[in-house]
């Protein structure tokens, strides 16, 4: 357009193109962008009218009047569209929070003699929940906890997480043994996967679900059944130890690869003052700009004296974000049990 105005071809009238500029900007840009487009259109109109000596002609003033009216309408439209988009985004956020609380219910601060805290970090900006899961329930057997990771993405992973958590919340009250609890979780996962459209088969075939269930009875022990999940970390007197399973087992959904007993309960000392951290691999596989993994045991040992479980997790959270510069490549969940 400027090429036309600054050459002998300026006999062609380009005013309608300038008038349309604010309207086009209002469709794709916010009020500020529309205002910038208006300013540019006015500047070009003034410049070309001056260069071509067109001031005083009816055509120029008609063009400015049309530009003024279209600019007012465009600014009003842009503000309305932006407000509507903000309202829709806020509604989506409220739905996301409701979905998160339905799948990952808020964890009470205290369960019996234990202080607990959970934290979920979504890799995707604006996301509230994905395939990582955790839960803790007070039962007649003690406090029972689950932490898991669905190896998948999107809604299929959320559905798989919901199936596992739903089965866990029911089974913990009726199954005497932890092996029975995690068995019920696997059965629920397979049952839902058999219903077309409920859980994407790729979640099981290519993704599966790693899970760990733990039980903290009244005595100074913690019992664990691990199905392919990263081992929990025990912090005692400043020293961190990984609670490795005596007999590694495959994740949920891959029971056909178990050649021995369906599950083994490992028992570890868990005395007053100890802290037990359960987590997903999104934490330990988080990398910095140099490609180094996040050293979770070292970060636990370096945490300053925290008054409660939430304070402890908050310091770990900040250390993780510093390590990754606030750029997580995968969802991450942490759950702390503080005796």
mmCIF file of C-alpha atoms in Angstrom:
data_model
loop_
_atom_site.group_PDB
_atom_site.id
_atom_site.type_symbol
_atom_site.label_atom_id
_atom_site.label_comp_id
_atom_site.label_asym_id
_atom_site.label_seq_id
_atom_site.Cartn_x
_atom_site.Cartn_y
_atom_site.Cartn_z
ATOM 1 C CA UNK A 1 0.000 0.000 0.000
ATOM 2 C CA UNK A 2 2.830 2.412 0.812
ATOM 3 C CA UNK A 3 4.451 1.486 -2.494
ATOM 4 C CA UNK A 4 1.309 2.610 -4.291
ATOM 5 C CA UNK A 5 1.003 5.869 -2.319
ATOM 6 C CA UNK A 6 4.656 6.907 -2.806
ATOM 7 C CA UNK A 7 4.768 6.210 -6.557
ATOM 8 C CA UNK A 8 2.828 7.538 -9.568
ATOM 9 C CA UNK A 9 0.399 4.697 -8.932
ATOM 10 C CA UNK A 10 -1.063 6.734 -6.034
ATOM 11 C CA UNK A 11 -4.021 7.523 -8.237
ATOM 12 C CA UNK A 12 -5.355 4.202 -6.978
ATOM 13 C CA UNK A 13 -7.403 4.811 -3.822
ATOM 14 C CA UNK A 14 -6.054 2.758 -0.865
ATOM 15 C CA UNK A 15 -8.211 4.344 1.849
ATOM 16 C CA UNK A 16 -10.526 1.311 2.285
ATOM 17 C CA UNK A 17 -7.509 -0.869 3.047
ATOM 18 C CA UNK A 18 -6.499 1.448 5.912
ATOM 19 C CA UNK A 19 -10.066 1.623 7.207
ATOM 20 C CA UNK A 20 -10.199 -2.176 7.374
ATOM 21 C CA UNK A 21 -6.950 -2.436 9.372
ATOM 22 C CA UNK A 22 -8.474 -1.830 12.869
ATOM 23 C CA UNK A 23 -11.320 -4.251 12.141
ATOM 24 C CA UNK A 24 -8.880 -6.993 11.125
ATOM 25 C CA UNK A 25 -6.732 -6.318 14.202
ATOM 26 C CA UNK A 26 -9.774 -6.580 16.479
ATOM 27 C CA UNK A 27 -10.361 -10.144 15.295
ATOM 28 C CA UNK A 28 -6.926 -11.484 16.169
ATOM 29 C CA UNK A 29 -5.495 -9.005 18.680
ATOM 30 C CA UNK A 30 -6.532 -7.497 21.983
ATOM 31 C CA UNK A 31 -7.446 -3.888 22.684
ATOM 32 C CA UNK A 32 -3.787 -2.821 22.843
ATOM 33 C CA UNK A 33 -3.008 -4.456 19.511
ATOM 34 C CA UNK A 34 -6.084 -2.876 17.962
ATOM 35 C CA UNK A 35 -5.048 0.530 19.304
ATOM 36 C CA UNK A 36 -1.598 0.090 17.742
ATOM 37 C CA UNK A 37 -3.220 -0.832 14.426
ATOM 38 C CA UNK A 38 -5.392 2.305 14.649
ATOM 39 C CA UNK A 39 -2.332 4.466 15.318
ATOM 40 C CA UNK A 40 -0.476 2.952 12.370
ATOM 41 C CA UNK A 41 -3.462 3.445 10.061
ATOM 42 C CA UNK A 42 -3.785 7.102 11.111
ATOM 43 C CA UNK A 43 -0.031 7.673 10.709
ATOM 44 C CA UNK A 44 -0.029 6.166 7.214
ATOM 45 C CA UNK A 45 -3.105 8.203 6.233
ATOM 46 C CA UNK A 46 -1.567 11.475 7.436
ATOM 47 C CA UNK A 47 1.781 10.702 5.818
ATOM 48 C CA UNK A 48 0.349 9.748 2.433
ATOM 49 C CA UNK A 49 -2.108 12.690 2.392
ATOM 50 C CA UNK A 50 0.741 15.091 3.124
ATOM 51 C CA UNK A 51 3.096 13.497 0.606
ATOM 52 C CA UNK A 52 0.511 13.567 -2.166
ATOM 53 C CA UNK A 53 -0.844 17.013 -1.268
ATOM 54 C CA UNK A 54 -4.326 15.634 -0.855
ATOM 55 C CA UNK A 55 -5.375 17.738 2.149
ATOM 56 C CA UNK A 56 -8.596 19.611 1.503
ATOM 57 C CA UNK A 57 -10.077 16.934 -0.711
ATOM 58 C CA UNK A 58 -13.375 15.350 0.268
ATOM 59 C CA UNK A 59 -11.888 11.904 -0.236
ATOM 60 C CA UNK A 60 -9.275 12.377 2.514
ATOM 61 C CA UNK A 61 -11.766 13.639 5.108
ATOM 62 C CA UNK A 62 -14.225 10.890 4.240
ATOM 63 C CA UNK A 63 -11.432 8.379 4.737
ATOM 64 C CA UNK A 64 -10.541 9.824 8.163
ATOM 65 C CA UNK A 65 -14.200 9.828 9.245
ATOM 66 C CA UNK A 66 -14.589 6.190 8.209
ATOM 67 C CA UNK A 67 -11.314 5.303 9.941
ATOM 68 C CA UNK A 68 -12.507 7.012 13.142
ATOM 69 C CA UNK A 69 -15.862 5.194 13.185
ATOM 70 C CA UNK A 70 -14.368 1.785 12.354
ATOM 71 C CA UNK A 71 -11.662 2.288 15.000
ATOM 72 C CA UNK A 72 -14.246 2.988 17.716
ATOM 73 C CA UNK A 73 -16.253 -0.089 16.717
ATOM 74 C CA UNK A 74 -13.099 -2.216 16.520
ATOM 75 C CA UNK A 75 -11.894 -1.176 19.982
ATOM 76 C CA UNK A 76 -15.310 -1.934 21.468
ATOM 77 C CA UNK A 77 -15.430 -5.305 19.699
ATOM 78 C CA UNK A 78 -11.896 -6.186 20.755
ATOM 79 C CA UNK A 79 -12.667 -5.410 24.412
ATOM 80 C CA UNK A 80 -15.846 -7.498 24.271
ATOM 81 C CA UNK A 81 -14.071 -10.448 22.640
ATOM 82 C CA UNK A 82 -11.252 -10.294 25.167
ATOM 83 C CA UNK A 83 -13.699 -10.212 28.073
ATOM 84 C CA UNK A 84 -15.556 -13.205 26.647
ATOM 85 C CA UNK A 85 -12.305 -15.138 26.215
ATOM 86 C CA UNK A 86 -11.229 -14.333 29.773
ATOM 87 C CA UNK A 87 -14.592 -15.532 31.083
ATOM 88 C CA UNK A 88 -14.300 -18.762 29.096
ATOM 89 C CA UNK A 89 -10.734 -19.312 30.334
ATOM 90 C CA UNK A 90 -11.818 -18.735 33.924
ATOM 91 C CA UNK A 91 -14.622 -21.252 33.487
ATOM 92 C CA UNK A 92 -12.171 -23.813 32.079
ATOM 93 C CA UNK A 93 -9.887 -23.207 35.054
ATOM 94 C CA UNK A 94 -12.737 -23.759 37.506
ATOM 95 C CA UNK A 95 -13.629 -26.993 35.738
ATOM 96 C CA UNK A 96 -9.976 -28.075 35.833
ATOM 97 C CA UNK A 97 -9.778 -27.402 39.566
ATOM 98 C CA UNK A 98 -12.995 -29.344 40.149
ATOM 99 C CA UNK A 99 -11.634 -32.244 38.072
ATOM 100 C CA UNK A 100 -8.384 -32.182 40.005
ATOM 101 C CA UNK A 101 -10.146 -32.285 43.354
ATOM 102 C CA UNK A 102 -12.396 -35.114 42.141
ATOM 103 C CA UNK A 103 -9.430 -37.254 41.063
ATOM 104 C CA UNK A 104 -6.747 -36.005 43.450
ATOM 105 C CA UNK A 105 -8.669 -35.116 46.569
ATOM 106 C CA UNK A 106 -7.106 -32.651 49.012
ATOM 107 C CA UNK A 107 -4.984 -34.532 51.533
ATOM 108 C CA UNK A 108 -5.678 -33.863 55.235
ATOM 109 C CA UNK A 109 -2.818 -32.360 57.197
ATOM 110 C CA UNK A 110 -2.888 -35.173 59.740
ATOM 111 C CA UNK A 111 -3.834 -38.844 59.606
ATOM 112 C CA UNK A 112 -3.600 -40.486 63.000
ATOM 113 C CA UNK A 113 -0.057 -40.056 64.304
ATOM 114 C CA UNK A 114 1.217 -39.014 60.870
ATOM 115 C CA UNK A 115 1.553 -35.656 59.182
ATOM 116 C CA UNK A 116 1.153 -35.904 55.421
ATOM 117 C CA UNK A 117 1.350 -33.603 52.419
ATOM 118 C CA UNK A 118 1.008 -34.022 48.669
ATOM 119 C CA UNK A 119 2.089 -31.890 45.750
ATOM 120 C CA UNK A 120 1.298 -32.185 42.051
ATOM 121 C CA UNK A 121 3.309 -30.291 39.437
ATOM 122 C CA UNK A 122 1.906 -30.306 35.904
ATOM 123 C CA UNK A 123 4.403 -29.969 33.066
ATOM 124 C CA UNK A 124 1.857 -28.403 30.726
ATOM 125 C CA UNK A 125 1.125 -24.757 31.388
ATOM 126 C CA UNK A 126 -2.392 -24.328 32.695
ATOM 127 C CA UNK A 127 -2.894 -28.014 33.372
ATOM 128 C CA UNK A 128 -4.115 -29.155 36.769
ATOM 129 C CA UNK A 129 -3.807 -32.905 36.565
ATOM 130 C CA UNK A 130 -2.372 -35.616 34.373
ATOM 131 C CA UNK A 131 -1.341 -39.218 34.820
ATOM 132 C CA UNK A 132 0.388 -38.947 38.204
ATOM 133 C CA UNK A 133 -1.635 -39.912 41.267
ATOM 134 C CA UNK A 134 -1.465 -40.150 45.043
ATOM 135 C CA UNK A 135 -3.812 -40.726 47.947
ATOM 136 C CA UNK A 136 -3.685 -41.467 51.681
ATOM 137 C CA UNK A 137 -6.501 -43.004 53.724
ATOM 138 C CA UNK A 138 -6.856 -43.734 57.445
ATOM 139 C CA UNK A 139 -8.063 -47.328 57.875
ATOM 140 C CA UNK A 140 -8.335 -49.931 60.647
ATOM 141 C CA UNK A 141 -5.043 -51.351 59.375
ATOM 142 C CA UNK A 142 -3.249 -48.018 59.697
ATOM 143 C CA UNK A 143 -2.639 -45.273 57.171
ATOM 144 C CA UNK A 144 -2.498 -46.603 53.630
ATOM 145 C CA UNK A 145 -0.906 -44.610 50.824
ATOM 146 C CA UNK A 146 -0.642 -44.997 47.065
ATOM 147 C CA UNK A 147 1.567 -43.164 44.577
ATOM 148 C CA UNK A 148 1.462 -43.996 40.876
ATOM 149 C CA UNK A 149 2.323 -42.842 37.405
ATOM 150 C CA UNK A 150 0.330 -43.617 34.272
ATOM 151 C CA UNK A 151 2.750 -43.808 31.360
ATOM 152 C CA UNK A 152 0.537 -41.924 28.968
ATOM 153 C CA UNK A 153 -0.730 -38.473 28.110
ATOM 154 C CA UNK A 154 -3.976 -36.561 28.002
ATOM 155 C CA UNK A 155 -7.441 -37.712 28.993
ATOM 156 C CA UNK A 156 -6.703 -41.469 28.666
ATOM 157 C CA UNK A 157 -4.022 -41.094 31.355
ATOM 158 C CA UNK A 158 -6.423 -39.167 33.603
ATOM 159 C CA UNK A 159 -9.068 -41.891 33.191
ATOM 160 C CA UNK A 160 -6.545 -44.596 34.080
ATOM 161 C CA UNK A 161 -5.451 -42.625 37.151
ATOM 162 C CA UNK A 162 -9.088 -42.218 38.214
ATOM 163 C CA UNK A 163 -9.712 -45.971 37.838
ATOM 164 C CA UNK A 164 -6.707 -46.862 40.004
ATOM 165 C CA UNK A 165 -7.528 -44.280 42.670
ATOM 166 C CA UNK A 166 -11.187 -45.308 42.826
ATOM 167 C CA UNK A 167 -10.264 -48.948 43.375
ATOM 168 C CA UNK A 168 -7.670 -48.004 45.993
ATOM 169 C CA UNK A 169 -10.088 -45.874 48.011
ATOM 170 C CA UNK A 170 -12.492 -48.764 48.291
ATOM 171 C CA UNK A 171 -10.031 -51.654 48.666
ATOM 172 C CA UNK A 172 -8.042 -50.122 51.531
ATOM 173 C CA UNK A 173 -10.999 -50.589 53.872
ATOM 174 C CA UNK A 174 -11.716 -54.225 53.013
ATOM 175 C CA UNK A 175 -8.467 -55.908 51.958
ATOM 176 C CA UNK A 176 -6.412 -57.253 54.850
ATOM 177 C CA UNK A 177 -3.185 -57.383 52.845
ATOM 178 C CA UNK A 178 -1.465 -54.748 50.730
ATOM 179 C CA UNK A 179 -1.063 -57.270 47.936
ATOM 180 C CA UNK A 180 -4.847 -57.523 47.783
ATOM 181 C CA UNK A 181 -5.165 -53.728 47.648
ATOM 182 C CA UNK A 182 -2.848 -53.308 44.694
ATOM 183 C CA UNK A 183 -4.397 -56.349 43.056
ATOM 184 C CA UNK A 184 -7.800 -54.641 43.204
ATOM 185 C CA UNK A 185 -6.253 -51.546 41.620
ATOM 186 C CA UNK A 186 -4.872 -53.597 38.744
ATOM 187 C CA UNK A 187 -8.177 -55.406 38.279
ATOM 188 C CA UNK A 188 -10.032 -52.078 38.059
ATOM 189 C CA UNK A 189 -7.542 -50.808 35.496
ATOM 190 C CA UNK A 190 -7.928 -53.897 33.313
ATOM 191 C CA UNK A 191 -11.698 -53.899 33.734
ATOM 192 C CA UNK A 192 -12.052 -50.302 32.572
ATOM 193 C CA UNK A 193 -9.603 -50.879 29.736
ATOM 194 C CA UNK A 194 -11.882 -53.642 28.438
ATOM 195 C CA UNK A 195 -14.716 -51.131 27.978
ATOM 196 C CA UNK A 196 -14.365 -49.469 24.551
ATOM 197 C CA UNK A 197 -13.532 -45.799 24.776
ATOM 198 C CA UNK A 198 -12.949 -45.665 28.548
ATOM 199 C CA UNK A 199 -9.180 -46.123 28.652
ATOM 200 C CA UNK A 200 -7.015 -45.982 25.570
ATOM 201 C CA UNK A 201 -5.446 -49.447 25.092
ATOM 202 C CA UNK A 202 -2.135 -47.711 24.352
ATOM 203 C CA UNK A 203 -2.010 -46.638 27.991
ATOM 204 C CA UNK A 204 -1.684 -50.298 28.944
ATOM 205 C CA UNK A 205 0.177 -51.654 25.915
ATOM 206 C CA UNK A 206 2.743 -48.863 25.636
ATOM 207 C CA UNK A 207 2.295 -47.001 28.873
ATOM 208 C CA UNK A 208 1.114 -49.208 31.766
ATOM 209 C CA UNK A 209 0.931 -47.840 35.314
ATOM 210 C CA UNK A 210 3.715 -47.902 37.869
ATOM 211 C CA UNK A 211 2.367 -47.876 41.412
ATOM 212 C CA UNK A 212 3.447 -48.240 44.996
ATOM 213 C CA UNK A 213 1.244 -48.829 48.018
ATOM 214 C CA UNK A 214 2.451 -48.354 51.570
ATOM 215 C CA UNK A 215 0.953 -49.040 54.963
ATOM 216 C CA UNK A 216 1.983 -47.344 58.187
ATOM 217 C CA UNK A 217 0.561 -49.240 61.176
ATOM 218 C CA UNK A 218 0.845 -48.220 64.805
ATOM 219 C CA UNK A 219 4.292 -49.829 65.155
ATOM 220 C CA UNK A 220 7.539 -48.147 64.006
ATOM 221 C CA UNK A 221 7.487 -49.769 60.554
ATOM 222 C CA UNK A 222 6.261 -49.079 57.053
ATOM 223 C CA UNK A 223 5.155 -51.855 54.716
ATOM 224 C CA UNK A 224 5.479 -51.409 50.962
ATOM 225 C CA UNK A 225 4.379 -53.236 47.814
ATOM 226 C CA UNK A 226 6.141 -51.832 44.763
ATOM 227 C CA UNK A 227 4.926 -52.484 41.214
ATOM 228 C CA UNK A 228 7.637 -50.996 39.020
ATOM 229 C CA UNK A 229 7.686 -47.613 40.752
ATOM 230 C CA UNK A 230 10.716 -45.575 41.900
ATOM 231 C CA UNK A 231 11.581 -46.614 45.474
ATOM 232 C CA UNK A 232 10.517 -44.294 48.300
ATOM 233 C CA UNK A 233 13.182 -42.316 50.112
ATOM 234 C CA UNK A 234 13.538 -42.424 53.892
ATOM 235 C CA UNK A 235 15.098 -39.429 55.634
ATOM 236 C CA UNK A 236 16.509 -40.180 59.080
ATOM 237 C CA UNK A 237 18.885 -37.903 60.995
ATOM 238 C CA UNK A 238 19.970 -36.132 57.811
ATOM 239 C CA UNK A 239 20.676 -39.358 55.919
ATOM 240 C CA UNK A 240 18.562 -40.421 52.938
ATOM 241 C CA UNK A 241 18.090 -44.088 52.038
ATOM 242 C CA UNK A 242 16.171 -45.610 49.129
ATOM 243 C CA UNK A 243 13.796 -48.405 50.160
ATOM 244 C CA UNK A 244 14.503 -50.812 47.306
ATOM 245 C CA UNK A 245 12.106 -53.755 46.861
ATOM 246 C CA UNK A 246 13.479 -57.196 47.676
ATOM 247 C CA UNK A 247 11.740 -58.670 44.639
ATOM 248 C CA UNK A 248 11.136 -56.194 41.756
ATOM 249 C CA UNK A 249 7.734 -56.588 40.091
ATOM 250 C CA UNK A 250 6.341 -55.218 36.795
ATOM 251 C CA UNK A 251 3.885 -52.300 36.696
ATOM 252 C CA UNK A 252 0.119 -52.638 36.838
ATOM 253 C CA UNK A 253 -1.293 -54.017 33.637
ATOM 254 C CA UNK A 254 1.674 -56.326 33.067
ATOM 255 C CA UNK A 255 0.779 -59.061 35.566
ATOM 256 C CA UNK A 256 1.400 -61.771 32.958
ATOM 257 C CA UNK A 257 5.124 -61.156 33.396
ATOM 258 C CA UNK A 258 5.028 -62.093 37.090
ATOM 259 C CA UNK A 259 6.487 -65.596 37.437
ATOM 260 C CA UNK A 260 6.413 -65.869 41.222
ATOM 261 C CA UNK A 261 4.012 -64.633 43.927
ATOM 262 C CA UNK A 262 1.609 -61.862 42.837
ATOM 263 C CA UNK A 263 3.238 -59.467 45.257
ATOM 264 C CA UNK A 264 5.769 -59.157 48.028
ATOM 265 C CA UNK A 265 5.331 -56.962 51.088
ATOM 266 C CA UNK A 266 8.610 -55.348 52.151
ATOM 267 C CA UNK A 267 8.878 -54.023 55.703
ATOM 268 C CA UNK A 268 11.206 -51.206 56.745
ATOM 269 C CA UNK A 269 11.892 -49.373 59.966
ATOM 270 C CA UNK A 270 9.946 -46.115 60.239
ATOM 271 C CA UNK A 271 10.592 -44.524 63.621
ATOM 272 C CA UNK A 272 9.348 -41.248 65.113
ATOM 273 C CA UNK A 273 11.143 -38.327 63.480
ATOM 274 C CA UNK A 274 11.558 -40.156 60.155
ATOM 275 C CA UNK A 275 10.259 -38.726 56.910
ATOM 276 C CA UNK A 276 9.183 -40.891 53.997
ATOM 277 C CA UNK A 277 8.981 -39.367 50.516
ATOM 278 C CA UNK A 278 7.049 -41.061 47.728
ATOM 279 C CA UNK A 279 7.327 -39.513 44.266
ATOM 280 C CA UNK A 280 6.986 -40.090 40.536
ATOM 281 C CA UNK A 281 9.802 -40.254 38.017
ATOM 282 C CA UNK A 282 8.956 -36.770 36.749
ATOM 283 C CA UNK A 283 10.869 -35.568 39.826
ATOM 284 C CA UNK A 284 14.065 -37.606 39.513
ATOM 285 C CA UNK A 285 14.153 -37.337 35.700
ATOM 286 C CA UNK A 286 13.838 -33.551 35.657
ATOM 287 C CA UNK A 287 16.880 -32.097 33.904
ATOM 288 C CA UNK A 288 18.651 -28.767 34.010
ATOM 289 C CA UNK A 289 20.107 -26.925 31.006
ATOM 290 C CA UNK A 290 23.228 -29.126 31.152
ATOM 291 C CA UNK A 291 21.140 -32.309 30.997
ATOM 292 C CA UNK A 292 21.780 -33.322 34.625
ATOM 293 C CA UNK A 293 19.022 -35.123 36.526
ATOM 294 C CA UNK A 294 17.571 -33.647 39.691
ATOM 295 C CA UNK A 295 19.383 -35.162 42.677
ATOM 296 C CA UNK A 296 16.372 -35.780 44.908
ATOM 297 C CA UNK A 297 18.228 -37.516 47.792
ATOM 298 C CA UNK A 298 20.709 -34.648 47.968
ATOM 299 C CA UNK A 299 17.891 -32.112 47.846
ATOM 300 C CA UNK A 300 16.140 -33.883 50.727
ATOM 301 C CA UNK A 301 19.281 -33.847 52.829
ATOM 302 C CA UNK A 302 19.830 -30.160 52.069
ATOM 303 C CA UNK A 303 16.339 -29.065 53.127
ATOM 304 C CA UNK A 304 16.457 -26.724 56.072
ATOM 305 C CA UNK A 305 14.532 -27.615 59.187
ATOM 306 C CA UNK A 306 10.888 -27.469 58.129
ATOM 307 C CA UNK A 307 8.142 -27.119 60.758
ATOM 308 C CA UNK A 308 5.771 -29.499 58.981
ATOM 309 C CA UNK A 309 5.352 -31.768 55.990
ATOM 310 C CA UNK A 310 4.011 -28.964 53.806
ATOM 311 C CA UNK A 311 7.027 -26.783 54.544
ATOM 312 C CA UNK A 312 9.361 -29.654 53.685
ATOM 313 C CA UNK A 313 7.624 -30.304 50.359
ATOM 314 C CA UNK A 314 7.581 -26.596 49.564
ATOM 315 C CA UNK A 315 11.364 -26.427 49.870
ATOM 316 C CA UNK A 316 11.752 -29.487 47.622
ATOM 317 C CA UNK A 317 9.373 -27.878 45.148
ATOM 318 C CA UNK A 318 11.455 -24.710 44.984
ATOM 319 C CA UNK A 319 14.675 -26.704 44.608
ATOM 320 C CA UNK A 320 13.149 -28.644 41.704
ATOM 321 C CA UNK A 321 12.003 -25.471 39.936
ATOM 322 C CA UNK A 322 15.419 -23.876 40.405
ATOM 323 C CA UNK A 323 17.046 -26.955 38.897
ATOM 324 C CA UNK A 324 14.793 -26.949 35.823
ATOM 325 C CA UNK A 325 14.411 -23.162 35.597
ATOM 326 C CA UNK A 326 10.658 -23.636 35.889
ATOM 327 C CA UNK A 327 10.553 -25.894 32.813
ATOM 328 C CA UNK A 328 9.314 -29.366 33.670
ATOM 329 C CA UNK A 329 9.365 -31.885 30.832
ATOM 330 C CA UNK A 330 6.977 -34.266 32.604
ATOM 331 C CA UNK A 331 4.340 -34.166 35.314
ATOM 332 C CA UNK A 332 5.745 -34.652 38.790
ATOM 333 C CA UNK A 333 4.120 -35.637 42.079
ATOM 334 C CA UNK A 334 5.501 -35.885 45.602
ATOM 335 C CA UNK A 335 3.884 -37.240 48.733
ATOM 336 C CA UNK A 336 5.456 -36.932 52.180
ATOM 337 C CA UNK A 337 4.660 -39.049 55.237
ATOM 338 C CA UNK A 338 6.065 -37.563 58.424
ATOM 339 C CA UNK A 339 5.956 -39.669 61.602
#
